[in-house]
JSON list of C-alpha atoms in Angstrom, two decimals:
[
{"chain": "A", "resi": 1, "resn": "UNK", "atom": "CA", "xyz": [15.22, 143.90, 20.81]},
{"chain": "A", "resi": 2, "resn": "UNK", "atom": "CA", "xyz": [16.85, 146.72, 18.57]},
{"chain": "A", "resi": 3, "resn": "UNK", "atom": "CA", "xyz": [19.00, 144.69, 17.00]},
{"chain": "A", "resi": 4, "resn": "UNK", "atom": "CA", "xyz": [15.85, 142.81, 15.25]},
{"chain": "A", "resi": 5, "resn": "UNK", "atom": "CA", "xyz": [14.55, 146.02, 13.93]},
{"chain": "A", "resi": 6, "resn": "UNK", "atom": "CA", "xyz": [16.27, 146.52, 10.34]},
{"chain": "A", "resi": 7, "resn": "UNK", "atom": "CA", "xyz": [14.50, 142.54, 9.70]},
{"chain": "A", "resi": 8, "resn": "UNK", "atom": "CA", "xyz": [13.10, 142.94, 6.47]},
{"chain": "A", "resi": 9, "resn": "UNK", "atom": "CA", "xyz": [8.96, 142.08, 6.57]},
{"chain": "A", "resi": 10, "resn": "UNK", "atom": "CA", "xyz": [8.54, 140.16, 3.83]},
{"chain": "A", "resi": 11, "resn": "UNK", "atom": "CA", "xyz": [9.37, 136.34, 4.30]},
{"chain": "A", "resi": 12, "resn": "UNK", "atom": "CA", "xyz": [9.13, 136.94, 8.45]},
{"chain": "A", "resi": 13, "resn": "UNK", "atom": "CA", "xyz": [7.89, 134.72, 10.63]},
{"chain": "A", "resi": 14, "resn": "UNK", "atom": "CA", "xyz": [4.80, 136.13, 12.75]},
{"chain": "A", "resi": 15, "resn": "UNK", "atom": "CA", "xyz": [3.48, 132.83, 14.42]},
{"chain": "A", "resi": 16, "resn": "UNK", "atom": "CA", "xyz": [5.25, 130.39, 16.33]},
{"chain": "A", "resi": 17, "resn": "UNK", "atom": "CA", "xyz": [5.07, 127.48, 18.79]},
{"chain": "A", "resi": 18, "resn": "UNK", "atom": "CA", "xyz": [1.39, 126.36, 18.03]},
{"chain": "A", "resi": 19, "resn": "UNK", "atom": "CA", "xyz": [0.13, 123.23, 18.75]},
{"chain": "A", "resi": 20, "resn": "UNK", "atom": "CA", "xyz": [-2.99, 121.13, 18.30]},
{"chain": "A", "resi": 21, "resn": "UNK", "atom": "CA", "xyz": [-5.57, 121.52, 20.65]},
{"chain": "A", "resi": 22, "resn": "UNK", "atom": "CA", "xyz": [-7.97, 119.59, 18.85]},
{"chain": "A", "resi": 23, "resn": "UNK", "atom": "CA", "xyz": [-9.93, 119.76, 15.25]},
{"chain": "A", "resi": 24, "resn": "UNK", "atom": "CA", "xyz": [-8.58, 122.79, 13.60]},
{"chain": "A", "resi": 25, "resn": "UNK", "atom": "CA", "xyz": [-7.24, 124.50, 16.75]},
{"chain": "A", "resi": 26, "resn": "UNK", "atom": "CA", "xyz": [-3.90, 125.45, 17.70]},
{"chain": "A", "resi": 27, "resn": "UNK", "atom": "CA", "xyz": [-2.64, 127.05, 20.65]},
{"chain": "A", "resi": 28, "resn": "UNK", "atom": "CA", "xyz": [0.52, 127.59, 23.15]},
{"chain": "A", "resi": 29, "resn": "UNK", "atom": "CA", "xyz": [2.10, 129.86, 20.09]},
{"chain": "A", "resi": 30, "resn": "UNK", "atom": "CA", "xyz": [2.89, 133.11, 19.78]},
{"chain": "A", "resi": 31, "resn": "UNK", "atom": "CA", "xyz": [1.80, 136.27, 17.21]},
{"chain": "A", "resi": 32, "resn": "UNK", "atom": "CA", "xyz": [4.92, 138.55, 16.28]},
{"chain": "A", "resi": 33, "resn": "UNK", "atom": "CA", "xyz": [4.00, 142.64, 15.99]},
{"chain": "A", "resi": 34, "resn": "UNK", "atom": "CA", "xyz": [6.80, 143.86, 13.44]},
{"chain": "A", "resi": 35, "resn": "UNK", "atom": "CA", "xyz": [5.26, 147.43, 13.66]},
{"chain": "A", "resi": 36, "resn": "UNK", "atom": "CA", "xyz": [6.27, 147.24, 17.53]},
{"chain": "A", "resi": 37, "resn": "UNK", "atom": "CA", "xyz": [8.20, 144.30, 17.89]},
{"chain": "A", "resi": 38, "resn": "UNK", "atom": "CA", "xyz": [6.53, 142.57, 20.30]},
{"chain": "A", "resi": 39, "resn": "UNK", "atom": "CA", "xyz": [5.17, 138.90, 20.74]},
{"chain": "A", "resi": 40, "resn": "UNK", "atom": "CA", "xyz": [1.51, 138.15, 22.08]},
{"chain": "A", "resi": 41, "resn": "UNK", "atom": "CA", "xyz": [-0.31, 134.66, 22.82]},
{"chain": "A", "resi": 42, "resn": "UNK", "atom": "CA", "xyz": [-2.74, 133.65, 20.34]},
{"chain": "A", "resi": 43, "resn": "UNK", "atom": "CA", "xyz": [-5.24, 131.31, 19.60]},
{"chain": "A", "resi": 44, "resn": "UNK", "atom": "CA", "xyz": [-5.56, 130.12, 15.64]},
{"chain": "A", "resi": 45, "resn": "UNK", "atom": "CA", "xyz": [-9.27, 128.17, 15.00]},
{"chain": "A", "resi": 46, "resn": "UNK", "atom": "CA", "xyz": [-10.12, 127.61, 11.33]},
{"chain": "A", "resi": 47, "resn": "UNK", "atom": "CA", "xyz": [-13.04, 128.47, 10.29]},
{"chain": "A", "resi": 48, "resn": "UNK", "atom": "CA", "xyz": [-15.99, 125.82, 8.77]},
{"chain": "A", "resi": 49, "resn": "UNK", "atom": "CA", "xyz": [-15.90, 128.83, 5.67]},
{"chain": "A", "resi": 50, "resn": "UNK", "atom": "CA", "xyz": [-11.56, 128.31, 5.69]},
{"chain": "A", "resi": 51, "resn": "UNK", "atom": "CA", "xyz": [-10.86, 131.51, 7.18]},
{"chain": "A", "resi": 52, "resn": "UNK", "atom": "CA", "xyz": [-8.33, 131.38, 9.81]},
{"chain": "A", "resi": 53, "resn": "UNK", "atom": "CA", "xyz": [-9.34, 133.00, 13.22]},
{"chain": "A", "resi": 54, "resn": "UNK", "atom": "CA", "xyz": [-6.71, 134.55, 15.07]},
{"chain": "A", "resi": 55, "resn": "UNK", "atom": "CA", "xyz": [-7.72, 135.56, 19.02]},
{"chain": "A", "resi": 56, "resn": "UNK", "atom": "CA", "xyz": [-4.73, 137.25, 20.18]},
{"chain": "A", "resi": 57, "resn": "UNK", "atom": "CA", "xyz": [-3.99, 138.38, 23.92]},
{"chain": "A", "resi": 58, "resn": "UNK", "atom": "CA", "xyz": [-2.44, 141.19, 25.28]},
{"chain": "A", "resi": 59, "resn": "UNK", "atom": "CA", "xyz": [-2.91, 141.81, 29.59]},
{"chain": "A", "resi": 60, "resn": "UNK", "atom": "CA", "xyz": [-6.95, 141.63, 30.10]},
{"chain": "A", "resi": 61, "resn": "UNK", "atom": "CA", "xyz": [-7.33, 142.83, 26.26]},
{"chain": "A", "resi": 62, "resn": "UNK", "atom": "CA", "xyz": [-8.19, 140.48, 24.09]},
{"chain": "A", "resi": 63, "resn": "UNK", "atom": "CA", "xyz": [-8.67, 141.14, 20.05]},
{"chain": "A", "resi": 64, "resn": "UNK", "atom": "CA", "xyz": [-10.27, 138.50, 17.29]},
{"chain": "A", "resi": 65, "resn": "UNK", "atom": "CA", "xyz": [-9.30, 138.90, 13.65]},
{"chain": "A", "resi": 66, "resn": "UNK", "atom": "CA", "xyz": [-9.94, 136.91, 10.88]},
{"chain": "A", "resi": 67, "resn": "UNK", "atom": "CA", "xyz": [-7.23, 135.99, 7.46]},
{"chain": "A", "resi": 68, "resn": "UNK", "atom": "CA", "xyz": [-8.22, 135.21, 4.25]},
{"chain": "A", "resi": 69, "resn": "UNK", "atom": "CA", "xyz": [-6.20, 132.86, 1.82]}
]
């Protein structure tokens, strides 16, 4: 959508829609792009360490990434 372009980044909502799935895993959400403004299914497991796991979707690719408080 070009009208959500000019959205500033800071204070933007990049995952919605998640829901548990069981212990510290949420799914049915989504992952926001804001570099191409496009939405992906994801997959958010936390970590036994606290790091958040983020398995995002896109066609028969699939990419894991991991955030840090």
């Amino acid at each position: 959508n070009a009208a959500l372009r000019d959205r500033p980044i800071l204070g933007l909502e990049i995952l919605s829609g998640f829901k548990s799935t069981g212990p510290a895993t949420w799914a049915g959400g989504e992952l926001y792009a804001p570099r191409n403004g496009k939405s992906f299914p994801a997959v958010l497991t936390l970590t036994p360490d606290g790091r958040l796991q983020v398995k995002v979707s896109a066609g028969i690719v699939s990419k894991t990434v991991y955030w840090t408080r």
